[in-house]
XYZ file of C-alpha atoms in Angstrom:
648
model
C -38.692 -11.279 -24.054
C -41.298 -9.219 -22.048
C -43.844 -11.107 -19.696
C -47.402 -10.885 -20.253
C -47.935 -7.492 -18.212
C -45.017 -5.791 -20.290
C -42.237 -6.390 -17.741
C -38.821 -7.942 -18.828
C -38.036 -9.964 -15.880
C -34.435 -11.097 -16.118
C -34.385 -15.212 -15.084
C -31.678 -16.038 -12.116
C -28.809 -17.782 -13.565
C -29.714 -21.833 -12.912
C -25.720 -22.635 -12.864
C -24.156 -21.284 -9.925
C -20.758 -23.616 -9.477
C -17.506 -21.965 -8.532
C -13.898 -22.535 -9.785
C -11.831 -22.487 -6.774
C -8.282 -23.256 -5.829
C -9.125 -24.681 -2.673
C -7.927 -28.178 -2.040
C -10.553 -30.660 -2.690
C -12.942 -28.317 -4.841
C -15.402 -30.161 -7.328
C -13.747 -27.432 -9.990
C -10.092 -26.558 -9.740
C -8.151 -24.345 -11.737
C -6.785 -26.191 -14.500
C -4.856 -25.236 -17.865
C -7.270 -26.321 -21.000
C -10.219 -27.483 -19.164
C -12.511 -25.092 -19.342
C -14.343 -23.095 -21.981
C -16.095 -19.588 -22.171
C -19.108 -19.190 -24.706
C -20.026 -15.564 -25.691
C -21.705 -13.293 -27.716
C -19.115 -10.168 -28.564
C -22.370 -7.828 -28.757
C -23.634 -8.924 -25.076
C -22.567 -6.530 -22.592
C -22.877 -9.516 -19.828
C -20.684 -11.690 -21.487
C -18.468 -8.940 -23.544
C -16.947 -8.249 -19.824
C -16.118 -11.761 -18.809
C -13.886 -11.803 -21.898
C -12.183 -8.605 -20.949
C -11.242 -10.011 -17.526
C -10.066 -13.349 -19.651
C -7.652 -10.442 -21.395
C -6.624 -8.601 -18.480
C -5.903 -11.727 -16.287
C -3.791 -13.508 -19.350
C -5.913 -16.416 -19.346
C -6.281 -16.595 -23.332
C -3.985 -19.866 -23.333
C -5.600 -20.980 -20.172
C -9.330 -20.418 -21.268
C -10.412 -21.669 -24.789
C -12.697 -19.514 -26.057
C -16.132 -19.753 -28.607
C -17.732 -17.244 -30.098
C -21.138 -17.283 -31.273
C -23.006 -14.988 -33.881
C -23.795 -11.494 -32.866
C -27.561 -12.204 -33.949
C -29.771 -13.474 -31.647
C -32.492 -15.895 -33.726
C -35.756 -17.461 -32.638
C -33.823 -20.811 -31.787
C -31.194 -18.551 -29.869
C -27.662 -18.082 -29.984
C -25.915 -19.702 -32.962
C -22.585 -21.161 -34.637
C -23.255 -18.958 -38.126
C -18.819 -18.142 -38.739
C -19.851 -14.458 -39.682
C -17.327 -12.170 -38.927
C -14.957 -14.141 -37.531
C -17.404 -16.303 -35.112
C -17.364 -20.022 -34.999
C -18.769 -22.295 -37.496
C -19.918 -24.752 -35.132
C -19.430 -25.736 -31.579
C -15.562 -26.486 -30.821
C -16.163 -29.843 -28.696
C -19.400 -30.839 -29.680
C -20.475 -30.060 -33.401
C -23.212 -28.315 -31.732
C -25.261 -25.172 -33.912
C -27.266 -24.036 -30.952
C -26.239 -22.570 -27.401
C -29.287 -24.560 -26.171
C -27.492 -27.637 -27.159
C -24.796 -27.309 -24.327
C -27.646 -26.565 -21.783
C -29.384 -29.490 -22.917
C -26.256 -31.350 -22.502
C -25.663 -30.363 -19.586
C -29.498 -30.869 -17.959
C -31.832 -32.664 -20.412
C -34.427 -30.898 -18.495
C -33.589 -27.785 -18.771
C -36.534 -25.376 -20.368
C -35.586 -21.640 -19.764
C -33.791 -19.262 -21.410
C -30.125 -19.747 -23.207
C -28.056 -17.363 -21.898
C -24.558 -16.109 -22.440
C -22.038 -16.282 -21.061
C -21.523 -19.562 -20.371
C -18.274 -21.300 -18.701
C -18.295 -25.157 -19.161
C -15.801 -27.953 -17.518
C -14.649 -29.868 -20.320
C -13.601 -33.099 -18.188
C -17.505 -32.900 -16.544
C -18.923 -32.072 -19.055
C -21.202 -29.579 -17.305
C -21.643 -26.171 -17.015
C -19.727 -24.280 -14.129
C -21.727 -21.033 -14.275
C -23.876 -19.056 -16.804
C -23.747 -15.982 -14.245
C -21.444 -13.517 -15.334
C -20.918 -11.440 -12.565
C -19.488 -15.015 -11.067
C -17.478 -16.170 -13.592
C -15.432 -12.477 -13.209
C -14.997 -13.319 -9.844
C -13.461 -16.799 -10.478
C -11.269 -15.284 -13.369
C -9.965 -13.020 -10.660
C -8.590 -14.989 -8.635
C -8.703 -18.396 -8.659
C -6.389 -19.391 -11.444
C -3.368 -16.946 -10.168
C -1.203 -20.206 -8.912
C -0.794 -21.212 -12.924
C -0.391 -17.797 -14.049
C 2.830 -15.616 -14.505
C 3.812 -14.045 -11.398
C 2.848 -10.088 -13.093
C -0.648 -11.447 -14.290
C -1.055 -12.667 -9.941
C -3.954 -9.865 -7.913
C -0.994 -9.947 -5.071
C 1.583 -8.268 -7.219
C -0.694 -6.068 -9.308
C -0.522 -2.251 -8.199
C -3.202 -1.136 -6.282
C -4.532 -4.522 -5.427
C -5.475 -5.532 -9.012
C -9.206 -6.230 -10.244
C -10.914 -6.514 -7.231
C -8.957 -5.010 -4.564
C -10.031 -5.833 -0.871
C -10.154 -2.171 -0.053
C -12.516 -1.698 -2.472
C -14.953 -4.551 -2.617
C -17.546 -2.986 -0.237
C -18.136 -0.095 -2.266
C -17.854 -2.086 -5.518
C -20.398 -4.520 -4.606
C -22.427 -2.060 -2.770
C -21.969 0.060 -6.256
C -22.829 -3.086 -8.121
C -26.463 -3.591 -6.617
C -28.152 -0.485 -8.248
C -26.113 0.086 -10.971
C -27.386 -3.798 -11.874
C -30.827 -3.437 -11.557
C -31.078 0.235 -12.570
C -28.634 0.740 -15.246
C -27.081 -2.797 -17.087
C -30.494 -4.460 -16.323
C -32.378 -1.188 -16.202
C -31.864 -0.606 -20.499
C -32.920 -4.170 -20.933
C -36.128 -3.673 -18.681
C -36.757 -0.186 -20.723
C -36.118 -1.368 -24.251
C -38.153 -4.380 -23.745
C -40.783 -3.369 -21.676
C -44.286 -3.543 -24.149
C -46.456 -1.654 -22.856
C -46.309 2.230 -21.815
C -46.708 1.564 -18.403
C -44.230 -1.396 -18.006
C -41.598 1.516 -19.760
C -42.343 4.268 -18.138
C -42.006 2.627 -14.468
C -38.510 1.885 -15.681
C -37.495 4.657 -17.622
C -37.251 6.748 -15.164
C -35.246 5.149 -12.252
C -32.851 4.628 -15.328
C -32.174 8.120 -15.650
C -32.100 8.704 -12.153
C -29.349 6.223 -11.972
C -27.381 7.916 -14.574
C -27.203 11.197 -12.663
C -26.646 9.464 -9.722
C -23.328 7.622 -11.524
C -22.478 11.362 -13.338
C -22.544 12.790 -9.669
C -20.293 10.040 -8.649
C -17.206 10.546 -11.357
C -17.737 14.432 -10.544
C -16.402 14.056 -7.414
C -12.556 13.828 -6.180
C -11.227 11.013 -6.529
C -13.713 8.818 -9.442
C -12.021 9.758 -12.276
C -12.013 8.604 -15.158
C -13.531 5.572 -13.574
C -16.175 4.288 -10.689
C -13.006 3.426 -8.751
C -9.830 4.847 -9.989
C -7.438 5.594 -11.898
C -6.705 8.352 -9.797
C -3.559 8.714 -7.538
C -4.747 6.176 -4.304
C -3.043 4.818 -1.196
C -2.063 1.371 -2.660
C -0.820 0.030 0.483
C 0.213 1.151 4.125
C 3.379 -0.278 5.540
C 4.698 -0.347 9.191
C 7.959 -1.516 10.789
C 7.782 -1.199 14.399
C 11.485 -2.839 14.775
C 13.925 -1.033 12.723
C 15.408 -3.623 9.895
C 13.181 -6.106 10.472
C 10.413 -7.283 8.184
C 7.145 -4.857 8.336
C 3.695 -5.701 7.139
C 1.131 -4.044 5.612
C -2.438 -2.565 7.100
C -6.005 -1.280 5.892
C -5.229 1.727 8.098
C -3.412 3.400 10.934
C -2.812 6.586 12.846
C -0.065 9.004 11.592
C 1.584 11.366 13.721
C 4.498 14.140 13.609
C 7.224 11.228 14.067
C 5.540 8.969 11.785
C 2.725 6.272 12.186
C 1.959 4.387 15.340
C 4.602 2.444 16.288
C 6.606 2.548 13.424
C 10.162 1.913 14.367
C 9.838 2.601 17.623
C 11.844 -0.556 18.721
C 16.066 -1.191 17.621
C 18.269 -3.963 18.385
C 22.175 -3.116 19.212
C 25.023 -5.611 18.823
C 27.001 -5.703 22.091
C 30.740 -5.567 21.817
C 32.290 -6.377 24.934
C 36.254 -4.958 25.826
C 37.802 -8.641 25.717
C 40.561 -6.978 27.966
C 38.083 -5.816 30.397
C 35.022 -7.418 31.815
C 33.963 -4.779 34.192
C 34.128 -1.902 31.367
C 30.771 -0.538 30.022
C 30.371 -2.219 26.383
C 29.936 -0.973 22.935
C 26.509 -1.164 20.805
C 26.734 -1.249 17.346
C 23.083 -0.016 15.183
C 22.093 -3.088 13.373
C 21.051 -1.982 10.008
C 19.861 -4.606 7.544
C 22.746 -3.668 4.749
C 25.692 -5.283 7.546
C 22.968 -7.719 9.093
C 21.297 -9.340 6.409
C 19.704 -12.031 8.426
C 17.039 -9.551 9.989
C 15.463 -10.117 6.997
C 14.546 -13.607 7.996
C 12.482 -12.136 11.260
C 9.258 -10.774 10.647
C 7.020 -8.885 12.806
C 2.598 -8.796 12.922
C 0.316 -7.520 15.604
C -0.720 -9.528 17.796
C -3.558 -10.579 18.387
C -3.552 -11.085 14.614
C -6.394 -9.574 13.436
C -5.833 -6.376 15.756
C -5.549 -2.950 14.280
C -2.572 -0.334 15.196
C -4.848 0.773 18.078
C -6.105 -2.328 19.470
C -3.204 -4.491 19.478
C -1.017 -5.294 22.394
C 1.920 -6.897 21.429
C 4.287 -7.107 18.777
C 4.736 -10.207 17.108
C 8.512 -11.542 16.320
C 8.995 -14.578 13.874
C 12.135 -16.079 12.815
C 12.143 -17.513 10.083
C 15.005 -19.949 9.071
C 16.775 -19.583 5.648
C 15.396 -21.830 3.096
C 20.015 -23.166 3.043
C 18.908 -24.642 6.749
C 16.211 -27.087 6.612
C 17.669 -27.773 10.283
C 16.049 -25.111 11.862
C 13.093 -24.725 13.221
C 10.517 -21.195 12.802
C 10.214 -19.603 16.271
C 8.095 -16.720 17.648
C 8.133 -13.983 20.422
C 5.983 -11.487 21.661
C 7.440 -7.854 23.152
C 4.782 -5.452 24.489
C 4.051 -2.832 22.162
C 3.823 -0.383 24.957
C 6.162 -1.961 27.578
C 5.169 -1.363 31.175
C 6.987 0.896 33.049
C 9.066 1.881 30.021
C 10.461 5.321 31.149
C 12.056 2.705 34.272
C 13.927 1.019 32.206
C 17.974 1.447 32.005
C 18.798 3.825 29.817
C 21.221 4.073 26.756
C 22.394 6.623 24.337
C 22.250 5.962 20.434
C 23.460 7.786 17.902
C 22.220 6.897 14.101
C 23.052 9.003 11.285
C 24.877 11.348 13.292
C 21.577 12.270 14.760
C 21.437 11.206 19.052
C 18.835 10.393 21.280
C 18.195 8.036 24.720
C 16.710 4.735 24.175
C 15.320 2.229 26.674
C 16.649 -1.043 27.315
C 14.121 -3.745 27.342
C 14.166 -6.460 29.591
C 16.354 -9.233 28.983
C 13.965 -11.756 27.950
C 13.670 -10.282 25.014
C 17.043 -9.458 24.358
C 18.162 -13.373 24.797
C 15.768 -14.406 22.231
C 17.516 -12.238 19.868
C 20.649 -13.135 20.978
C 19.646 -17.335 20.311
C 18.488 -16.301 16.879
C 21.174 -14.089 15.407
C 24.427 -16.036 17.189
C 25.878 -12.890 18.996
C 24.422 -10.432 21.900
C 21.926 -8.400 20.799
C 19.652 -5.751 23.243
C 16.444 -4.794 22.264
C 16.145 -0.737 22.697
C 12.698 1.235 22.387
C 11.787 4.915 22.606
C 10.011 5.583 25.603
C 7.613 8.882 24.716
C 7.727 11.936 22.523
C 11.082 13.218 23.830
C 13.323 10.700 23.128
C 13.208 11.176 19.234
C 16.019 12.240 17.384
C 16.431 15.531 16.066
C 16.652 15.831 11.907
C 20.110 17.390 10.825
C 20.904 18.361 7.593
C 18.378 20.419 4.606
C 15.742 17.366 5.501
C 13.369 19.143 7.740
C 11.020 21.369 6.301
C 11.801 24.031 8.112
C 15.373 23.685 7.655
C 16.328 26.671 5.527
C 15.166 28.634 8.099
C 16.838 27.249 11.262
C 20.047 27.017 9.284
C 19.806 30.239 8.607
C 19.326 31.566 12.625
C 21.807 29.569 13.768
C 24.358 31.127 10.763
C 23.099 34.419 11.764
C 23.588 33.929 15.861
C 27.490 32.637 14.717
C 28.195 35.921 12.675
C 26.274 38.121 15.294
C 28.271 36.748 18.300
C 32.013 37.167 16.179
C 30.575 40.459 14.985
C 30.572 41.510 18.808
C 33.806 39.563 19.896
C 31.751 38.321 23.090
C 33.640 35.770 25.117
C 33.117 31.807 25.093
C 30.135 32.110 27.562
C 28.781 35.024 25.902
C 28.542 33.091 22.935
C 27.650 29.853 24.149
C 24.436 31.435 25.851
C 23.453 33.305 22.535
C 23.394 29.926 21.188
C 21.280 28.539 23.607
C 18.093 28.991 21.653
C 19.033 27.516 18.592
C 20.619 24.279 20.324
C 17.793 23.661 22.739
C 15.818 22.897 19.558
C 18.180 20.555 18.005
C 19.253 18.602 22.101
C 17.724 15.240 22.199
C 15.773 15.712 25.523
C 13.595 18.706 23.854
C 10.496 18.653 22.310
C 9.565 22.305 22.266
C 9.426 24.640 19.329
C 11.719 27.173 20.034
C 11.665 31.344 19.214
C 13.960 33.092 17.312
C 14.904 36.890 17.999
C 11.699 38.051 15.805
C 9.567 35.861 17.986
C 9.169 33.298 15.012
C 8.906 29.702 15.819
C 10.478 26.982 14.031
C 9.143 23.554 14.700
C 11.156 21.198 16.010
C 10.770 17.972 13.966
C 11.998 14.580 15.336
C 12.482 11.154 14.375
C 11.997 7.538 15.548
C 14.657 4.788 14.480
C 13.385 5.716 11.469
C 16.425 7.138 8.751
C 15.837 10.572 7.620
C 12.296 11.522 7.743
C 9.258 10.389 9.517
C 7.579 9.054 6.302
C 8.731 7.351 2.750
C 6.789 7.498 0.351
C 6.707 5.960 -2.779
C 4.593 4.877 -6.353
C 3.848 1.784 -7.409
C 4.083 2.887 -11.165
C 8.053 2.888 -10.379
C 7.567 -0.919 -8.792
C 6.131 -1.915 -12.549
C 9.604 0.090 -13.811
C 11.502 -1.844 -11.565
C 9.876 -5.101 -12.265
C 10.065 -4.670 -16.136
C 13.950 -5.080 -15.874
C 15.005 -7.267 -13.233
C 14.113 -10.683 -12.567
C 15.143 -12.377 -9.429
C 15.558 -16.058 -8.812
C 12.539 -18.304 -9.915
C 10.763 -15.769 -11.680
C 10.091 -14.057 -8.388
C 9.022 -10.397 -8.464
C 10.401 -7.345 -6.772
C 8.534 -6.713 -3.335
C 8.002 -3.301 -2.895
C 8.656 -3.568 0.663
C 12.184 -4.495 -0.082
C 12.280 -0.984 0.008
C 10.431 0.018 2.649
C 7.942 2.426 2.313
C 5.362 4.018 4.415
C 2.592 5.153 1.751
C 2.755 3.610 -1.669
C 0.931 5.365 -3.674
C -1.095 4.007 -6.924
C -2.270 5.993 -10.515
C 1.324 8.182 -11.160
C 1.387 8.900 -14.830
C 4.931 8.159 -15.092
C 7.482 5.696 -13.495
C 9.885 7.824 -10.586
C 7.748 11.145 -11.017
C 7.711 11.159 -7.602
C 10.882 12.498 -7.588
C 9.576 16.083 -8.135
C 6.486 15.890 -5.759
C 7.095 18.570 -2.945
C 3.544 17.924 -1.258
C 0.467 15.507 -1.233
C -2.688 15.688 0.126
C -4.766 12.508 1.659
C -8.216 12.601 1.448
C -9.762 10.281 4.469
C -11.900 10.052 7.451
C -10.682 11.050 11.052
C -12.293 8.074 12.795
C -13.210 9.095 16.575
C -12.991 6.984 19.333
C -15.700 4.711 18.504
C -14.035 2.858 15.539
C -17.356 1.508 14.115
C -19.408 4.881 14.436
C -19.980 5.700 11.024
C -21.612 8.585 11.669
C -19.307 10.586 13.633
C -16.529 10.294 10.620
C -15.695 12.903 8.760
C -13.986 13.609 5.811
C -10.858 15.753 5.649
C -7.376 16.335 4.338
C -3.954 15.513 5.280
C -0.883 17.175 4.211
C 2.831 15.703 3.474
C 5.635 17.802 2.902
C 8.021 15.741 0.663
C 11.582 17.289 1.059
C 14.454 15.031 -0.156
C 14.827 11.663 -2.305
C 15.423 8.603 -0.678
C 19.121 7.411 -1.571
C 19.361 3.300 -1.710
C 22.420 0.951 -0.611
C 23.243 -2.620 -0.480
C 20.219 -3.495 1.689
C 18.090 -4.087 -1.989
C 19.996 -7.132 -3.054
C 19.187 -9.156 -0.120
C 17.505 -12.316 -0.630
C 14.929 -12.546 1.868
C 14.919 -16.568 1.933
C 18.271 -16.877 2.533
C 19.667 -13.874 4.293
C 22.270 -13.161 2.103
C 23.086 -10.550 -0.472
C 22.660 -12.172 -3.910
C 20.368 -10.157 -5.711
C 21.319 -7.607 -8.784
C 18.766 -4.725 -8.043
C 21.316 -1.668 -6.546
C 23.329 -2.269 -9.412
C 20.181 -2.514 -11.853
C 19.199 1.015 -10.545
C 22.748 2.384 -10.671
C 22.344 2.247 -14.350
C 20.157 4.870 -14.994
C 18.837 5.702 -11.237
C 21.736 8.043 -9.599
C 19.794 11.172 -9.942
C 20.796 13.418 -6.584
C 23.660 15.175 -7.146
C 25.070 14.535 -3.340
C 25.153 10.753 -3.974
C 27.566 9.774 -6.860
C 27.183 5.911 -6.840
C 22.991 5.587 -5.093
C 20.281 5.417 -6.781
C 17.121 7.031 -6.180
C 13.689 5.651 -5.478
C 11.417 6.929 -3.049
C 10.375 10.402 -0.901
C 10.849 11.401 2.566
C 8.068 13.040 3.905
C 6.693 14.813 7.110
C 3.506 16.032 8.757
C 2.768 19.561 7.867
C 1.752 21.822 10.813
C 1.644 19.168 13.506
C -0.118 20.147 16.640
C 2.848 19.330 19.794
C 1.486 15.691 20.588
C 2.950 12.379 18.715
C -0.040 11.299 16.668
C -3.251 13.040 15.357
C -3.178 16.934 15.708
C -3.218 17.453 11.849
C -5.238 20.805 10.787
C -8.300 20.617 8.947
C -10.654 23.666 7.842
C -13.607 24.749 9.766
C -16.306 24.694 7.959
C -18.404 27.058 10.149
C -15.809 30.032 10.549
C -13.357 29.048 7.843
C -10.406 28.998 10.287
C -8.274 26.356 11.090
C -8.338 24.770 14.039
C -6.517 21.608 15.812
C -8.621 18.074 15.270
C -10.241 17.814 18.562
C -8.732 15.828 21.426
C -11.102 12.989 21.568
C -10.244 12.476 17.073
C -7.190 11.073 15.326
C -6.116 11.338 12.296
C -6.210 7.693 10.215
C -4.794 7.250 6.418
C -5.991 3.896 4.820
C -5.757 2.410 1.975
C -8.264 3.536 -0.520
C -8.003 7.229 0.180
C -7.311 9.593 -2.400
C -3.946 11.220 -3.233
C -3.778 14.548 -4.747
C -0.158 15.972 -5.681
C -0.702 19.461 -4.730
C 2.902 20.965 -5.404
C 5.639 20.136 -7.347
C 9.400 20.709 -7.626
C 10.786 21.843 -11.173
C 14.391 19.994 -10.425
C 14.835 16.778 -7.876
C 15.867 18.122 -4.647
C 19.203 17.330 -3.260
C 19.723 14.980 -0.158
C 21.986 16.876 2.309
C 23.255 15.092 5.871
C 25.949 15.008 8.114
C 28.379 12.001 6.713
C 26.012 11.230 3.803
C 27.056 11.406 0.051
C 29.595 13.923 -0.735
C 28.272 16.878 -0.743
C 31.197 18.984 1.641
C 30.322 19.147 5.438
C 30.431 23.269 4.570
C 26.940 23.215 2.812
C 25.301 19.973 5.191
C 23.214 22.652 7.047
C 22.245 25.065 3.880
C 20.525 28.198 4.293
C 19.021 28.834 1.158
C-alpha cells in the first residue's frame, strides 16, 4: 500500500464522468441504469451510500456489495454477511473485473466506490467525492417532490450558501484527516509516520475548535437554528423572491413593500368627483399572484439594483396570453414630487405617492380594471403600529390611559385636554417620525410600518413547512411553498414543528459588510436582535393557486383543524411571528447596536456600516414566552375594541 520511501500516496481517481441532467449529456439521469459498488467498511464509499439513502435513490440506484475484506486480488464477491455472491450483471468475483471491463488496459489500483452505466457499459466515476455530488442533484427531476434539494429545508445536502465553506472545509479535512489516517496507518517507516502523524492531530484540534464555536453544532455545518432563506416583496401582494442577503432596517428590509397598487372606483354619477381607492390585498385579488417581481439587473443585490422587475404571468386556464414585463424605478426620481394620496390599511394611515402613469396603465392592461401604483416616499410616510403589536406598546398604552384619566381627573376644557394629548398623538400622526417624551422624560420609540401588515418582519421555521407538507397535498403532487405565506426570515434547525409560537426574541449572528461589499477584511462579526411580539393570523390568501389565480386550494381549512391557537382569532390559524428591530438608531436601515469591544458600551454601527442578515447566519432563540401571545388590533379578531390598546 505504502511506496518505496514509506509514503501512502493515494492514486487520482482515473474515471472522472459526470451524471448530469443537462440536455444532451453523455450520462443522464435514468431509473435502473446505473449501479453503485461498495465496500460497507470503506469510509469513501460507506458515504456515497448514505447520500443514495438520504436522496431516496434505493429504487433508482441498484446497489452491490462486496466483502468487507480486502484480499491480495482485491475486493471480492465472498456473500458473507449479507454481501453478494457474485457480481449482479456480470458473474464477475473480482472488482478488478469491472475495471478491466471497462479499460482492458487498466493497471492501477481497484478502488471503491465505483458507479457504472449499465447501457455503456463503462464506469461513470470511481471518485467518491463526485459521485455525492451527482447523487445530489442530478436525479431530482425523477424523484418525489420531498426527496428534490429545492424543497428540502435549509437548502438540502449541499446548500449554495454553504458550498464555499464546505469545499473550502473539504480540502484539509481530505488530505489531513480522511486521507491523513490512511497516510499514518500505512506509512512504513518512522519517518514516513511521523511527518503525518502529526498534521493529523493538528487537524483534529483544528475540527474540535470548529464545533466549539456558535453555531457548528452537533455538526461541521448545522443542525443549529440558521437563516434558511431571506424573502422580499417590494410590491405589497405580489410575488417576492428570495436573496443571499440584504439590509434590514427599523421598517423592515430594503425595499420591502415599499410599493401598493389601489383599485380606482370612479362616482359613475360624477366624473369631476375625486375617486375612491380600494387596498388590493391578494385574499380579494387573487390574480396578483400571477405577477412576480426580481431585481433588475438580475443578478443585482438589494443595494446595487435599480429597478424593480414586474412579470405577468398568464394563468396556465389561458394559453392565449402572452408573459409580459415592466420595470418601475426602485427609487423613483423626484418621488417626494409626486401627487400625493392618503391610505389607510388596517386602520393604520399614512401618505403615499402616486407613481407616474406609465406604470399605473400597465397594471391597469394586466388586471382588467384601473389600478395606481402608490410608493412611500422616505422614512415619514410609514404607518404607525396600533394595537399590543409594538414592542413598546404596553407602555404607550399605558401614557395615553393615564393622560385620559389625568385630564377628567382635572375637568379641563376640550382644548385643555386636547393639548395634554398632544404628546402622545404626535407619536402615533402619520407625518412623525420622532420618539416622543412622556411626563418622566421617558421615550417611547415610535415604530412604523411600510405596506407591510402588522409588523416590520415575519418570521417563520421551516420545521413547521415539513408539518405543513406532511398533511396536505396540492394538485400534481406539488408541495407547499413557503412563500405562500410570506415570510421575511425562515428560519432552519427548530426542534419542533410551530415552536415558534413562543419565541419572544432571536438573535442573528452575521457580518456588517461596509461600503466596500467585497472587503473581507473590514467585516465584522456581530449580533442582531428581533423582538417577536404577536402570531401571525392567516386568511383565505393560502388557498390560492398560484398557476391559475384562483382560490382552489384546501390549506386554511387544513390549518383550521388543529392551528387556531390565539385566543383573539376564533376561526385563523396560526403560523408565523411578527417581529421588529430592537433599539433602532432614528434612520430607516442599519443603526442596529452592537457591543464595543474596547469600552464594553454600546454604541450605534458607524455611519459609513450597515447592518446585512444572509442566509447562513446563525439563529439563537434568546427568550421565550411560556403561553402564545395574543394578536390585538383595531378591527381584527374579536377581541372587544375596549382591550385593542392594552396596558398590561
Amino acid at each position: 500500500m505504502a511506496d518505496d520511501d514509506g509514503e501512502f500516496r493515494r492514486q487520482e481517481s482515473q474515471f472522472r464522468n459526470f451524471i448530469s441532467s443537462q440536455p444532451g449529456a453523455s450520462f443522464p439521469p435514468e431509473k435502473d441504469r446505473y449501479v453503485l459498488y461498495l465496500n460497507m467498511g470503506c469510509p469513501w464509499a460507506h458515504r456515497t451510500n448514505i447520500v443514495r439513502s438520504l436522496k431516496g435513490l434505493e429504487d433508482v440506484i441498484q446497489l452491490a456489495v462486496m466483502d468487507f475484506e480486502l484480499t491480495p486480488d482485491g475486493w471480492v464477491f465472498t456473500g458473507r454477511d449479507g454481501t453478494h455472491e457474485k457480481d449482479p450483471l456480470y458473474g464477475f468475483k473480482y472488482i478488478r473485473e469491472l475495471y478491466w471491463k471497462a479499460d482492458p488496459t487498466y493497471k492501477l489500483r481497484y478502488t471503491v466506490p465505483l458507479l457504472w452505466d449499465k447501457k455503456k457499459e463503462t464506469i461513470v466515476s470511481n471518485e467518491s467525492s463526485e459521485i455525492i455530488r451527482m447523487l445530489y442533484r442530478e436525479f431530482d427531476d425523477i424523484l418525489s417532490p420531498e426527496h428534490r434539494e429545492v424543497n428540502k429545508p435549509g437548502g438540502g445536502i449541499f446548500p449554495d450558501h454553504l458550498q464555499k465553506g464546505i469545499v473550502e472545509m473539504n480540502e484539509w479535512v481530505y488530505h489531513n484527516v480522511n486521507n491523513g489516517v490512511y497516510k499514518t496507518g500505512f506509512a512504513s517507516t518512522q519517518k514516513a509516520y511521523e511527518e503525518n502523524l502529526y498534521p493529523l492531530f493538528d487537524s483534529l484540534d483544528r475540527l474540535e475548535k470548529h464545533l466549539s464555536e456558535p453555531g457548528h453544532q452537533p455538526f461541521l455545518f448545522g443542525d443549529q437554528v440558521t437563516e434558511a432563506d431571506i424573502y422580499v416583496y417590494p410590491i405589497k401582494s405580489l410575488r417576492g423572491f428570495s436573496l443571499d442577503a440584504t439590509t434590514i432596517g427599523q421598517r423592515g428590509m430594503q425595499h420591502d413593500r415599499r410599493f401598493m397598487l389601489l383599485k380606482v372606483r370612479r362616482p359613475t354619477h360624477d366624473a369631476t368627483a375625486e375617486p375612491d381607492y380600494d387596498n388590493m390585498h391578494v385574499s380579494h385579488y387573487p390574480q396578483m399572484c400571477l405577477l412576480t417581481t426580481e431585481y433588475h439587473p438580475l443578478d443585482s443585490s438589494s443595494e446595487s439594483a435599480s429597478h424593480l422587475r414586474i412579470t405577468y404571468k398568464p394563468s396556465s386556464e389561458d394559453r392565449s396570453a402572452e408573459q409580459q414585463s415592466h420595470l418601475v424605478p426602485l427609487h423613483p426620481p423626484n418621488a417626494k414630487s409626486l401627487p400625493q394620496i392618503k391610505i389607510k390599511m388596517h386602520q393604520s394611515e399614512t401618505i403615499g405617492r402616486l407613481m407616474p402613469p406609465d406604470s399605473s396603465k400597465w397594471f391597469s392592461e394586466r388586471f382588467g380594471f384601473e389600478v395606481v401604483l402608490v410608493y412611500l416616499a422616505n422614512e415619514t410616510e410609514g404607518r404607525p403600529v396600533l394595537g399590543n403589536i409594538a414592542p413598546n406598546a404596553v407602555a404607550k398604552n399605558a401614557e395615553k390611559r393615564a393622560m385620559q384619566e389625568r385630564a377628567i381627573q382635572r375637568k379641563t376644557s376640550y382644548l385643555s385636554w386636547m393639548k395634554d394629548m398632544a404628546s402622545y398623538l404626535r407619536s402615533d400622526w402619520p407625518f412623525s417620525n420622532s420618539a416622543t417624551e412622556n411626563e418622566h422624560g421617558t421615550k417611547h420609540r415610535d415604530y412604523r410600518l411600510t405596506f407591510a401588515d402588522c409588523a416590520p418582519y415575519l418570521i417563520a421555521s421551516s420545521k413547521s413547512l415539513e408539518n405543513i407538507r406532511s398533511r396536505i397535498k396540492l394538485q400534481n403532487d406539488e408541495l407547499v411553498d413557503m412563500m405562500r405565506f410570506r415570510p421575511n426570515i425562515v428560519v432552519s434547525g427548530a426542534s419542533e414543528a410551530f415552536e415558534e409560537d413562543y419565541w419572544r426574541e432571536i438573535q442573528i449572528a452575521h457580518q456588517s459588510i461596509s461600503e466596500q461589499m467585497m472587503d473581507v477584511n473590514a467585516q465584522q462579526e456581530y449580533t442582531t436582535k428581533l423582538l417577536l411580539t404577536a402570531n401571525c393570523v392567516r386568511c383565505a390568501s393560502l388557498n390560492i393557486d398560484y398557476k391559475t389565480g384562483r382560490a382552489s386550494n384546501p390549506i386554511l381549512k387544513s390549518l383550521q383543524t388543529d392551528r387556531r391557537v390565539d385566543k383573539g382569532h376564533k376561526y385563523g390559524p396560526v403560523f408565523g411571528r411578527y417581529a421588529f428591530l430592537s433599539c433602532p438608531e432614528d434612520r430607516a436601515f442599519g443603526g442596529n447596536t452592537r457591543s464595543d469591544a474596547d469600552n464594553g458600551s454600546t454604541s450605534g454601527v458607524p455611519e459609513d456600516r450597515r447592518d446585512m442578515v444572509c442566509v447562513g447566519d446563525s439563529v439563537q432563540v434568546s427568550a421565550w414566552n411560556r403561553e402564545r401571545t395574543t394578536l390585538k388590533w383595531p378591527g381584527m379578531g374579536s377581541t372587544p375594541k375596549e382591550d385593542w390598546y392594552p396596558v398590561d
